[in-house]
Amino acid sequence: MPVWRLTLSQWRYQKLNGVIKMVHYIGVILDESRYEQIKGTEIEEKVQSIFGGALKMLVVEVPEDKSNQILKAFDRARIDSRGFIEDVPVAFRRAVFEEIVKNKSLDIVDKVLERLSEIQELAKKEDEYIPPPEIE
Amino acid sequence: MAKLNIPPPHGGELVNRVIEKRDYAESMAAGAIEFDLKPTTLPDGTPIRHVYREIMSVCYGFFSPVEGSMTSTDLEGVLKERRLESGWVFPYPILLDVSEEDIKSTGVKEGDRLLLKLKGQPFAVMDVEEIYKINPEEVATRTFGTPEDNPEVVREPFNEKHPGYMIYKLMNDHVIAGKWTIVNPPKFREPYDRFWLPPAECRTVIKYVKKWRTCIAHQTRNVPHTGHEALMKNAAYTGDIEPCHGILVNAIIGAKRRGDYPNEAILEGHEAVNKYGYIKPSRHMVTFTLWDMRYGNPIESLLHGVIRQNMGCTHHMFGRDHAAVGEYYDKYATQILWSEGIPSFGFEAPPNEVDKGLKIIPQNMAEFWYCPVCGEIAYSESCGHVDQKQKFSGSFLRGMVAEGVMPPKVVMRPEVYKAIVKWWKVFNYPFVNKKYLENLNASLEVDLEPMEVPKA
């Protein structure tokens, strides 16, 4: 069972007993345009459907030492109750997706970390302005 | 089981320290020493608290029986065992903190009357009972606890990443204690004016307009996703011989941590839940309390109990990680407090079972998640498909919102999302950021009419 599906007590038990090595996750939401970009590639098979098929998502595994690097790089980033790294800048999520498309793989954490300084620069601009979506 | 009724206010009587009549107000303010209220700020200048919100909440009775800035005896009682000098339970220090320079420049001393000014206008008066020194860092540490002193629930030492801890740590080191009286009642701006319902009026509305005999409170600092909605609907099945008649949503409005939703979106997001019939308006009402959230999990839950009992609620729902940020407290600290007590915080028993405690009844709830097997939002203690659960996560939703993806309606109602986008367009940002906090501090939630105060 993936760690993010464990109950809190199961997680505590396994962590205390060294059964699990800590792994965190980055969830990449796929809207239509993103889905088109991975359609037909081997990544498509890894797409998870959640909330009764209402959302499609790719889940990238992040070993603990690398998730610590991410948490350090972005002051509001945190691990949520599911074990996912959240509250990261939009620029970071975009970079994760770009690397997935480029490498046709979910094993892209190192590639993203190589771009950290560039992402941090973009993230600074996000503190002031994020364009609102056009909805009716 | 006997039928329940609206509980009495905490402390027995609702505090009401607001003077509406202008001539009485002017005579109270005449000759008082003027003092401009100031925000508490982070070292980079970001405002994180404005004491005016505490003055409003005290004077309109949300924090009954507290009547003003605490004396040193009250403060010590609160820090030691969460009790006022009178013995009534109260969780947080409520303080008008000032600098030594403020004391010198005003020349204020015990026995004087202060005229507290807000946005350049007279706002409230206080009769100074005591002026004393504090060590803000010690107040901050004792307010929230430590792993050593409060091992039942505190997991990590509080530090500069905790917004509530910083509010106390960054206070000035002098306190002026005394009762507050508002002499120039502020007017709330849109959209706050639609949701402002102080305890006395709220009790009247609950009893005579809504005709709710029982009412369960829902604490919020968030726009609601369907997990919150499920919590509200299911927790409301508690009651006495029938489910609770009403659900009172009470949002905490004030400076929040960066990354939370703006106050305006929170209020209108919750309003959308009843406006569009997800919970019908005859059973659901949205209100707010002014308070710069301290994110104190079990300690904050006590304040929530005080506020909502004063507003007339019979029950209060408490979920996992109640009013929490980070991993400082056990995820179930609030539920531990309300089910067995936390002796190191002064509770050998739950707060509603101790002398001079609360009368509001806790409803401790576990989690809601989406179960793809059940094909619905399920309660964690009922649903057997634990391996398939898909948990709601506020931060996951925030990420989706920031990326401009409209959350599916199974996760967030479209009308709630529209409330987020409406205010996103106003602030050019979907969440609280430094600019939002600076603007909020400059404009506050209120305006004050000009008031001429006769000189002594």
Coordinates of C-alpha atoms in Angstrom, one line a residue:
Chain A
M1 CA 0.0 0.0 0.0
P2 CA 1.4 3.4 -0.8
V3 CA 2.4 5.4 2.3
W4 CA 0.0 8.2 1.4
R5 CA -2.9 5.8 1.9
L6 CA -1.9 4.7 5.4
T7 CA -4.0 5.9 8.4
L8 CA -2.1 8.1 10.8
S9 CA -1.8 5.2 13.3
Q10 CA -0.5 2.8 10.6
W11 CA 2.0 5.4 9.5
R12 CA 3.2 6.0 13.0
Y13 CA 3.6 2.3 13.7
Q14 CA 5.5 1.7 10.5
K15 CA 7.7 4.7 10.9
L16 CA 8.6 3.9 14.5
N17 CA 9.4 0.3 13.5
G18 CA 11.5 1.3 10.5
V19 CA 9.1 -0.6 8.2
I20 CA 8.9 2.4 5.9
K21 CA 11.5 4.6 4.5
M22 CA 10.0 8.1 4.3
V23 CA 8.9 9.1 0.8
H24 CA 6.9 12.2 0.0
Y25 CA 4.9 13.0 -3.1
I26 CA 4.2 15.8 -5.6
G27 CA 0.8 15.7 -7.2
V28 CA 0.6 17.1 -10.7
I29 CA -3.0 17.9 -11.7
L30 CA -3.7 17.3 -15.4
D31 CA -6.1 19.6 -17.1
E32 CA -7.0 18.9 -20.8
S33 CA -4.0 20.7 -22.2
R34 CA -1.6 18.9 -20.0
Y35 CA -3.2 15.6 -20.6
E36 CA -2.8 16.1 -24.4
Q37 CA 0.9 16.5 -23.9
I38 CA 1.3 13.1 -22.3
K39 CA -1.3 11.3 -24.3
G40 CA 0.1 8.2 -26.1
T41 CA 3.3 8.2 -24.1
E42 CA 4.2 5.7 -21.5
I43 CA 3.4 8.3 -18.8
E44 CA -0.3 8.1 -19.7
E45 CA -0.5 4.6 -18.1
K46 CA 0.6 6.2 -14.8
V47 CA -2.2 8.7 -14.7
Q48 CA -4.3 8.3 -11.6
S49 CA -8.0 9.2 -11.7
I50 CA -9.3 10.7 -8.4
F51 CA -12.6 12.0 -7.0
G52 CA -14.7 9.6 -9.0
G53 CA -12.9 10.4 -12.3
A54 CA -13.3 14.2 -11.9
L55 CA -9.6 14.8 -11.7
K56 CA -6.5 13.3 -13.3
M57 CA -3.2 13.4 -11.6
L58 CA 0.4 12.2 -11.8
V59 CA 2.1 11.3 -8.6
V60 CA 5.9 11.9 -8.4
E61 CA 7.7 10.2 -5.5
V62 CA 10.2 12.3 -3.7
P63 CA 12.8 10.7 -1.3
E64 CA 13.0 12.4 2.1
D65 CA 16.4 14.0 1.6
K66 CA 15.1 15.7 -1.6
S67 CA 11.8 16.7 -0.1
N68 CA 13.8 18.5 2.6
Q69 CA 15.6 20.4 -0.1
I70 CA 12.3 21.5 -1.6
L71 CA 10.9 22.5 1.9
K72 CA 14.1 24.5 2.5
A73 CA 13.9 26.3 -0.9
F74 CA 10.3 27.5 -0.4
D75 CA 9.4 28.9 3.0
R76 CA 5.7 28.1 2.8
A77 CA 6.1 24.6 1.4
R78 CA 4.8 21.9 3.7
I79 CA 4.0 18.2 3.8
D80 CA 0.2 17.7 4.1
S81 CA -1.7 15.0 5.9
R82 CA -1.4 12.8 2.8
G83 CA 2.4 13.1 2.7
F84 CA 2.2 15.3 -0.4
I85 CA 4.5 18.4 -0.7
E86 CA 2.1 21.3 -1.0
D87 CA 2.0 25.1 -0.8
V88 CA 4.8 25.2 -3.4
P89 CA 4.9 28.0 -6.0
V90 CA 3.1 27.5 -9.3
A91 CA 6.4 27.8 -11.1
F92 CA 7.6 24.7 -9.2
R93 CA 4.6 22.7 -10.3
R94 CA 5.0 23.9 -13.9
A95 CA 8.7 22.8 -13.8
V96 CA 7.8 19.4 -12.5
F97 CA 5.3 18.9 -15.3
E98 CA 7.8 20.2 -17.9
E99 CA 10.4 17.8 -16.8
I100 CA 7.9 14.9 -16.9
V101 CA 7.1 15.7 -20.5
K102 CA 10.7 16.3 -21.5
N103 CA 12.0 13.1 -19.9
K104 CA 8.8 11.0 -20.4
S105 CA 9.3 9.8 -16.9
L106 CA 8.2 10.4 -13.3
D107 CA 11.8 10.1 -12.1
I108 CA 12.5 13.7 -12.5
V109 CA 13.1 15.2 -9.1
D110 CA 16.8 15.7 -9.6
K111 CA 16.2 17.5 -12.9
V112 CA 13.8 19.8 -11.1
L113 CA 16.2 20.4 -8.3
E114 CA 18.8 21.4 -10.8
R115 CA 16.5 24.3 -11.8
L116 CA 15.8 25.4 -8.3
S117 CA 17.4 28.9 -8.5
E118 CA 15.5 29.6 -11.7
I119 CA 12.3 28.5 -10.1
Q120 CA 12.9 30.6 -7.0
E121 CA 13.4 33.7 -9.2
L122 CA 10.0 33.0 -10.9
A123 CA 8.4 32.3 -7.5
K124 CA 9.4 35.7 -6.2
K125 CA 7.1 37.3 -8.8
E126 CA 4.3 35.1 -7.7
D127 CA 4.3 36.7 -4.2
E128 CA 2.8 39.8 -5.7
Y129 CA 0.6 38.7 -8.6
I130 CA -1.0 35.5 -10.0
P131 CA -3.3 36.2 -13.0
P132 CA -6.9 35.3 -12.2
P133 CA -8.7 32.8 -14.4
E134 CA -11.4 34.0 -16.8
I135 CA -14.6 32.4 -15.7
E136 CA -18.2 33.5 -16.0
Chain B
M1 CA -32.3 12.7 26.9
A2 CA -33.7 16.0 28.0
K3 CA -34.3 18.7 25.3
L4 CA -31.5 21.2 25.2
N5 CA -31.8 25.0 25.1
I6 CA -29.5 27.9 24.4
P7 CA -26.8 27.9 27.1
P8 CA -26.1 30.9 29.3
P9 CA -23.3 33.2 28.2
H10 CA -19.8 32.2 29.6
G11 CA -19.4 33.8 33.0
G12 CA -23.2 34.2 33.3
E13 CA -23.7 37.5 31.6
L14 CA -22.9 38.9 28.2
V15 CA -20.4 41.8 28.2
N16 CA -21.8 44.8 26.4
R17 CA -19.5 47.8 26.6
V18 CA -20.6 49.8 23.7
I19 CA -21.9 53.4 24.0
E20 CA -24.2 54.3 21.1
K21 CA -25.5 57.6 22.4
R22 CA -23.1 60.3 21.1
D23 CA -23.5 62.7 24.1
Y24 CA -22.8 60.0 26.7
A25 CA -19.8 58.8 24.6
E26 CA -18.4 62.3 24.3
S27 CA -18.7 62.9 28.0
M28 CA -16.9 59.6 28.7
A29 CA -14.1 60.6 26.3
A30 CA -13.7 64.2 27.4
G31 CA -10.3 64.9 28.9
A32 CA -8.9 61.5 28.4
I33 CA -5.3 61.0 27.3
E34 CA -5.2 60.2 23.6
F35 CA -3.4 57.1 22.4
D36 CA -3.3 55.9 18.8
L37 CA -3.7 52.1 18.4
K38 CA -0.9 50.4 16.4
P39 CA -0.5 47.0 14.8
T40 CA 1.9 44.3 15.8
T41 CA 4.3 43.8 13.0
L42 CA 6.9 41.3 11.9
P43 CA 10.5 42.6 11.6
D44 CA 10.0 43.1 7.9
G45 CA 7.0 45.4 8.6
T46 CA 4.2 42.9 7.8
P47 CA 1.2 43.5 10.1
I48 CA 0.1 40.4 11.9
R49 CA -2.3 41.7 14.5
H50 CA -4.3 44.8 15.4
V51 CA -5.5 45.1 19.0
Y52 CA -8.7 46.9 17.8
R53 CA -10.1 43.5 16.8
E54 CA -9.7 42.3 20.4
I55 CA -11.3 45.5 21.7
M56 CA -14.3 44.9 19.4
S57 CA -14.6 41.2 20.4
V58 CA -14.4 42.1 24.1
C59 CA -16.8 45.0 24.0
Y60 CA -19.5 43.3 21.9
G61 CA -19.4 40.3 24.2
F62 CA -17.7 37.6 22.0
F63 CA -15.1 37.1 24.7
S64 CA -17.4 37.4 27.8
P65 CA -16.6 37.5 30.7
V66 CA -13.4 39.3 29.7
E67 CA -14.0 43.1 29.8
G68 CA -10.7 44.5 28.8
S69 CA -6.9 44.3 28.8
M70 CA -5.9 41.8 31.4
T71 CA -4.3 42.7 34.8
S72 CA -1.1 40.9 35.7
T73 CA -3.1 38.6 38.0
D74 CA -5.5 37.6 35.1
L75 CA -2.5 37.1 32.8
E76 CA -0.8 34.8 35.2
G77 CA -4.0 32.8 35.8
V78 CA -4.5 32.4 32.1
L79 CA -0.9 31.3 31.4
K80 CA -0.8 29.0 34.4
E81 CA -4.2 27.3 34.2
R82 CA -6.3 29.0 31.6
R83 CA -8.4 30.7 34.3
L84 CA -9.2 34.4 35.0
E85 CA -8.9 35.8 38.5
S86 CA -12.7 35.2 38.8
G87 CA -12.1 31.5 38.1
W88 CA -13.8 31.4 34.7
V89 CA -12.0 29.5 32.0
F90 CA -10.3 31.6 29.4
P91 CA -7.5 30.5 27.1
Y92 CA -5.5 33.5 25.8
P93 CA -3.9 36.6 27.1
I94 CA -5.9 39.7 26.0
L95 CA -3.5 42.6 26.3
L96 CA -3.0 46.2 25.3
D97 CA 0.7 46.1 24.9
V98 CA 2.7 49.4 24.6
S99 CA 6.3 50.5 24.5
E100 CA 8.2 52.3 27.2
E101 CA 8.3 55.2 24.8
D102 CA 4.5 55.2 24.6
I103 CA 4.2 55.3 28.4
K104 CA 6.6 58.2 28.6
S105 CA 5.1 60.2 25.7
T106 CA 1.6 59.9 27.0
G107 CA 2.5 60.2 30.7
V108 CA -0.2 57.6 31.4
K109 CA -0.5 56.2 34.9
E110 CA -2.8 54.0 36.9
G111 CA -6.1 55.7 37.5
D112 CA -6.0 57.7 34.3
R113 CA -8.6 57.4 31.4
L114 CA -7.2 56.7 28.0
L115 CA -8.9 57.6 24.7
L116 CA -7.9 54.9 22.2
K117 CA -7.9 56.2 18.7
L118 CA -8.3 54.2 15.5
K119 CA -7.8 55.5 12.0
G120 CA -7.4 59.0 13.5
Q121 CA -10.8 59.0 15.2
P122 CA -11.8 58.3 18.8
F123 CA -12.7 54.6 19.2
A124 CA -12.8 53.5 22.8
V125 CA -11.9 54.5 26.3
M126 CA -10.2 52.6 29.1
D127 CA -9.8 53.3 32.8
V128 CA -6.2 52.3 33.6
E129 CA -6.1 49.8 36.4
E130 CA -2.5 48.7 36.2
I131 CA 0.6 49.2 34.1
Y132 CA 3.1 46.4 34.2
K133 CA 6.0 44.8 32.4
I134 CA 6.0 41.5 30.5
N135 CA 8.6 39.3 28.9
P136 CA 6.9 38.8 25.5
E137 CA 8.8 35.7 24.6
E138 CA 7.9 34.1 27.9
V139 CA 4.2 35.0 27.4
A140 CA 4.4 33.5 23.9
T141 CA 6.0 30.3 25.1
R142 CA 3.6 29.8 28.1
T143 CA 0.6 30.7 25.9
F144 CA 1.2 27.8 23.6
G145 CA 3.1 25.4 25.8
T146 CA 6.3 23.3 25.4
P147 CA 7.0 19.6 24.8
E148 CA 8.5 19.5 28.3
D149 CA 5.7 21.2 30.2
N150 CA 2.8 20.0 28.1
P151 CA 3.9 16.5 26.9
E152 CA 0.3 15.4 26.4
V153 CA -0.1 17.4 23.2
V154 CA 2.8 19.6 22.4
R155 CA 5.1 17.8 19.9
E156 CA 7.6 20.5 18.9
P157 CA 8.9 23.7 20.5
F158 CA 7.1 26.8 19.1
N159 CA 9.3 29.0 16.9
E160 CA 9.3 31.9 14.5
K161 CA 7.4 30.0 11.9
H162 CA 4.3 29.9 14.1
P163 CA 2.1 33.0 13.4
G164 CA 0.4 33.0 16.8
Y165 CA 3.6 32.6 18.7
M166 CA 5.0 35.5 16.8
I167 CA 2.0 37.7 17.7
Y168 CA 2.9 37.3 21.4
K169 CA 6.6 37.3 21.0
L170 CA 6.6 40.6 19.1
M171 CA 4.4 42.4 21.6
N172 CA 5.7 45.5 23.3
D173 CA 7.0 44.8 26.8
H174 CA 4.5 47.0 28.8
V175 CA 0.9 46.3 29.3
I176 CA -1.8 48.8 30.1
A177 CA -4.6 46.9 31.9
G178 CA -8.2 48.0 32.3
K179 CA -11.7 47.7 31.0
W180 CA -12.5 48.9 27.5
T181 CA -15.6 50.8 26.4
I182 CA -16.3 51.6 22.7
V183 CA -17.5 55.2 22.4
N184 CA -17.5 55.5 18.6
P185 CA -19.0 52.2 17.2
P186 CA -17.3 51.5 13.9
K187 CA -19.3 50.7 10.7
F188 CA -18.4 47.6 8.9
R189 CA -17.7 47.8 5.2
E190 CA -19.0 45.5 2.5
P191 CA -19.0 42.5 2.7
Y192 CA -18.4 42.3 6.4
D193 CA -21.5 44.3 7.3
R194 CA -23.7 41.4 6.0
F195 CA -22.2 38.9 8.4
W196 CA -21.7 41.0 11.5
L197 CA -23.8 39.6 14.3
P198 CA -22.6 40.2 17.8
P199 CA -23.6 37.7 20.5
A200 CA -26.6 39.5 21.9
E201 CA -28.1 39.9 18.5
C202 CA -27.1 36.5 17.4
R203 CA -28.9 34.9 20.3
T204 CA -32.0 36.9 19.4
V205 CA -31.8 35.8 15.8
I206 CA -31.2 32.1 16.8
K207 CA -34.1 32.1 19.2
Y208 CA -36.8 34.3 17.5
V209 CA -35.9 34.5 13.8
K210 CA -34.3 31.2 13.0
K211 CA -36.2 29.5 15.8
W212 CA -33.4 27.1 16.5
R213 CA -33.5 25.4 19.9
T214 CA -30.2 23.7 19.2
C215 CA -27.4 25.0 17.1
I216 CA -23.9 23.6 16.3
A217 CA -21.0 25.9 15.6
H218 CA -18.6 25.5 12.7
Q219 CA -15.2 27.2 13.1
T220 CA -13.6 28.4 9.9
R221 CA -10.6 30.2 8.5
N222 CA -11.0 28.7 5.1
V223 CA -13.3 28.7 2.1
P224 CA -15.3 25.5 2.3
H225 CA -14.6 22.4 0.2
T226 CA -17.1 19.6 0.2
G227 CA -15.2 17.9 3.0
H228 CA -16.1 20.9 5.2
E229 CA -19.6 20.7 4.0
A230 CA -19.8 17.0 4.9
L231 CA -18.4 17.8 8.3
M232 CA -21.1 20.5 8.8
K233 CA -24.0 18.3 7.6
N234 CA -22.9 15.2 9.5
A235 CA -21.9 16.9 12.8
A236 CA -25.3 18.6 12.8
Y237 CA -26.9 15.2 13.2
T238 CA -25.9 15.4 16.8
G239 CA -28.4 17.3 19.0
D240 CA -30.8 15.9 21.6
I241 CA -34.0 14.2 20.6
E242 CA -33.4 15.4 17.0
P243 CA -30.5 16.7 15.0
C244 CA -29.3 20.3 15.6
H245 CA -31.8 22.8 14.2
G246 CA -29.1 25.1 13.0
I247 CA -25.5 25.3 11.9
L248 CA -23.7 28.6 12.8
V249 CA -20.6 29.2 10.7
N250 CA -18.4 31.6 12.5
A251 CA -15.4 32.8 10.5
I252 CA -12.3 34.2 12.2
I253 CA -11.6 37.5 10.5
G254 CA -8.3 39.4 10.9
A255 CA -4.7 39.1 9.8
K256 CA -3.9 35.5 8.8
R257 CA -0.8 33.7 7.7
R258 CA 0.3 34.1 4.1
G259 CA -1.2 31.5 1.9
D260 CA -4.6 31.4 3.6
Y261 CA -7.6 32.8 1.7
P262 CA -8.7 36.4 2.0
N263 CA -11.3 37.2 4.6
E264 CA -13.8 38.3 2.0
A265 CA -13.6 35.1 0.0
I266 CA -14.0 33.0 3.2
L267 CA -17.2 34.8 4.1
E268 CA -18.7 34.8 0.6
G269 CA -17.6 31.2 0.0
H270 CA -19.5 30.0 3.1
E271 CA -22.4 32.2 2.1
A272 CA -22.5 30.4 -1.3
V273 CA -23.1 27.1 0.5
N274 CA -26.5 28.3 1.8
K275 CA -27.3 30.8 -1.0
Y276 CA -27.1 28.0 -3.6
G277 CA -28.9 25.4 -1.4
Y278 CA -26.2 23.0 -0.5
I279 CA -27.4 23.6 3.0
K280 CA -30.6 25.5 3.1
P281 CA -30.4 29.0 4.6
S282 CA -33.1 28.2 7.2
R283 CA -30.6 25.8 8.7
H284 CA -27.3 27.6 8.0
M285 CA -26.0 31.1 8.9
V286 CA -22.6 32.7 8.3
T287 CA -21.2 35.2 10.9
F288 CA -17.7 36.2 12.0
T289 CA -15.6 37.2 14.9
L290 CA -12.7 39.7 14.7
W291 CA -9.6 38.0 15.9
D292 CA -6.1 37.7 14.6
M293 CA -5.9 33.9 14.6
R294 CA -3.3 32.4 16.9
Y295 CA -3.4 28.9 15.3
G296 CA -3.3 27.4 18.8
N297 CA -5.1 24.1 18.2
P298 CA -6.4 23.1 21.7
I299 CA -6.0 26.6 23.1
E300 CA -7.7 28.1 20.1
S301 CA -10.6 25.6 20.5
L302 CA -11.2 26.9 24.0
L303 CA -11.6 30.4 22.6
H304 CA -13.9 29.0 19.9
G305 CA -16.0 27.4 22.7
V306 CA -16.2 30.7 24.6
I307 CA -17.2 32.7 21.5
R308 CA -19.8 30.3 20.1
Q309 CA -21.4 29.6 23.6
N310 CA -21.7 33.4 23.9
M311 CA -23.3 33.5 20.5
G312 CA -25.9 31.0 21.6
C313 CA -24.7 27.6 20.2
T314 CA -25.5 24.4 22.1
H315 CA -22.8 22.4 20.3
H316 CA -19.4 22.9 18.7
M317 CA -17.9 20.6 16.1
F318 CA -14.1 19.9 16.3
G319 CA -12.2 18.2 13.6
R320 CA -8.7 16.9 13.2
D321 CA -5.9 19.5 13.3
H322 CA -8.4 22.1 14.6
A323 CA -7.1 25.6 14.1
A324 CA -3.6 24.3 13.6
V325 CA -0.6 25.1 11.6
G326 CA 2.5 22.9 11.3
E327 CA 3.3 20.0 13.5
Y328 CA 3.5 21.8 16.9
Y329 CA 0.6 20.0 18.5
D330 CA -0.7 16.5 18.2
K331 CA -3.2 16.3 15.4
Y332 CA -5.9 15.4 17.8
A333 CA -4.9 17.8 20.6
T334 CA -8.2 19.6 20.5
Q335 CA -10.1 16.4 20.7
I336 CA -7.9 15.2 23.6
L337 CA -8.8 18.4 25.4
W338 CA -12.5 18.0 24.9
S339 CA -12.7 14.3 25.6
E340 CA -10.4 13.8 28.5
G341 CA -8.8 17.2 29.4
I342 CA -5.1 18.3 29.4
P343 CA -3.9 18.5 33.0
S344 CA -0.8 20.5 32.1
F345 CA -3.0 23.2 30.7
G346 CA -5.2 23.3 33.8
F347 CA -7.8 20.7 32.7
E348 CA -8.0 17.6 34.7
A349 CA -11.3 17.0 32.8
P350 CA -12.8 18.4 29.6
P351 CA -13.5 22.2 29.6
N352 CA -17.3 21.5 29.8
E353 CA -16.9 19.4 32.9
V354 CA -14.9 21.6 35.1
D355 CA -16.0 24.3 37.6
K356 CA -16.6 27.6 35.9
G357 CA -16.0 25.9 32.6
L358 CA -18.0 26.0 29.3
K359 CA -21.5 24.8 28.8
I360 CA -21.2 24.2 25.0
I361 CA -21.1 20.5 24.1
P362 CA -18.2 19.3 21.9
Q363 CA -18.8 17.1 18.9
N364 CA -15.4 15.6 18.1
M365 CA -15.3 14.4 14.5
A366 CA -12.8 12.3 12.7
E367 CA -12.1 12.7 9.0
F368 CA -14.1 12.8 5.8
W369 CA -12.6 11.5 2.5
Y370 CA -13.8 10.7 -0.9
C371 CA -14.3 6.9 -1.3
P372 CA -14.3 5.8 -5.0
V373 CA -15.8 2.5 -4.0
C374 CA -18.7 4.0 -2.1
G375 CA -18.8 6.7 -4.8
E376 CA -19.4 9.4 -2.2
I377 CA -17.8 11.5 0.6
A378 CA -17.4 9.0 3.4
Y379 CA -16.7 9.3 7.2
S380 CA -13.4 7.7 8.1
E381 CA -15.0 5.8 11.0
S382 CA -17.7 4.3 8.8
C383 CA -16.0 3.7 5.5
G384 CA -14.2 0.3 5.2
H385 CA -12.3 1.1 2.0
V386 CA -9.4 2.6 3.8
D387 CA -6.9 1.6 1.1
Q388 CA -8.8 3.4 -1.5
K389 CA -9.5 6.6 0.4
Q390 CA -8.8 10.0 -1.3
K391 CA -8.3 12.6 1.3
F392 CA -9.3 16.2 1.1
S393 CA -6.4 18.5 1.6
G394 CA -6.8 22.3 1.8
S395 CA -3.3 22.8 0.6
F396 CA -3.9 20.5 -2.4
L397 CA -6.9 22.6 -3.3
R398 CA -4.9 25.8 -2.9
G399 CA -2.3 24.5 -5.3
M400 CA -5.1 23.7 -7.8
V401 CA -6.6 27.1 -7.4
A402 CA -3.2 28.8 -7.9
E403 CA -2.7 27.0 -11.1
G404 CA -6.0 28.3 -12.4
V405 CA -7.6 24.9 -12.4
M406 CA -11.3 25.0 -11.4
P407 CA -11.7 22.3 -8.8
P408 CA -14.3 19.6 -9.7
K409 CA -17.7 20.1 -8.0
V410 CA -17.2 16.9 -6.1
V411 CA -14.4 18.7 -4.3
M412 CA -15.5 22.3 -4.3
R413 CA -18.9 23.9 -5.3
P414 CA -18.6 26.0 -8.4
E415 CA -20.2 29.0 -6.6
V416 CA -17.6 28.8 -3.8
Y417 CA -14.8 28.8 -6.4
K418 CA -16.5 31.8 -8.0
A419 CA -16.3 33.7 -4.7
I420 CA -12.6 32.9 -4.6
V421 CA -12.1 34.3 -8.1
K422 CA -14.2 37.3 -7.5
W423 CA -11.8 38.5 -4.7
W424 CA -8.8 37.2 -6.6
K425 CA -9.7 39.8 -9.3
V426 CA -9.9 42.5 -6.6
F427 CA -6.6 41.7 -4.9
N428 CA -4.8 40.3 -8.0
Y429 CA -3.9 37.4 -5.8
P430 CA -6.0 34.4 -4.6
F431 CA -4.4 34.2 -1.1
V432 CA -3.2 36.3 1.7
N433 CA 0.1 37.9 0.9
K434 CA 2.1 40.8 2.3
K435 CA 0.3 43.4 0.2
Y436 CA -3.1 42.0 1.3
L437 CA -2.0 42.3 5.0
E438 CA -0.7 45.8 4.5
N439 CA -3.9 46.9 2.8
L440 CA -6.0 45.2 5.4
N441 CA -4.0 47.0 8.1
A442 CA -4.5 50.3 6.4
S443 CA -8.2 50.0 5.8
L444 CA -9.2 47.5 8.5
E445 CA -12.7 46.0 8.2
V446 CA -14.4 49.2 9.5
D447 CA -14.7 52.9 9.1
L448 CA -15.3 55.4 11.9
E449 CA -17.3 58.5 11.8
P450 CA -15.6 61.7 12.8
M451 CA -16.1 62.5 16.5
E452 CA -15.3 65.7 18.3
V453 CA -14.3 65.2 21.9
P454 CA -14.6 68.1 24.3
K455 CA -11.3 69.0 25.9
A456 CA -11.2 68.6 29.7

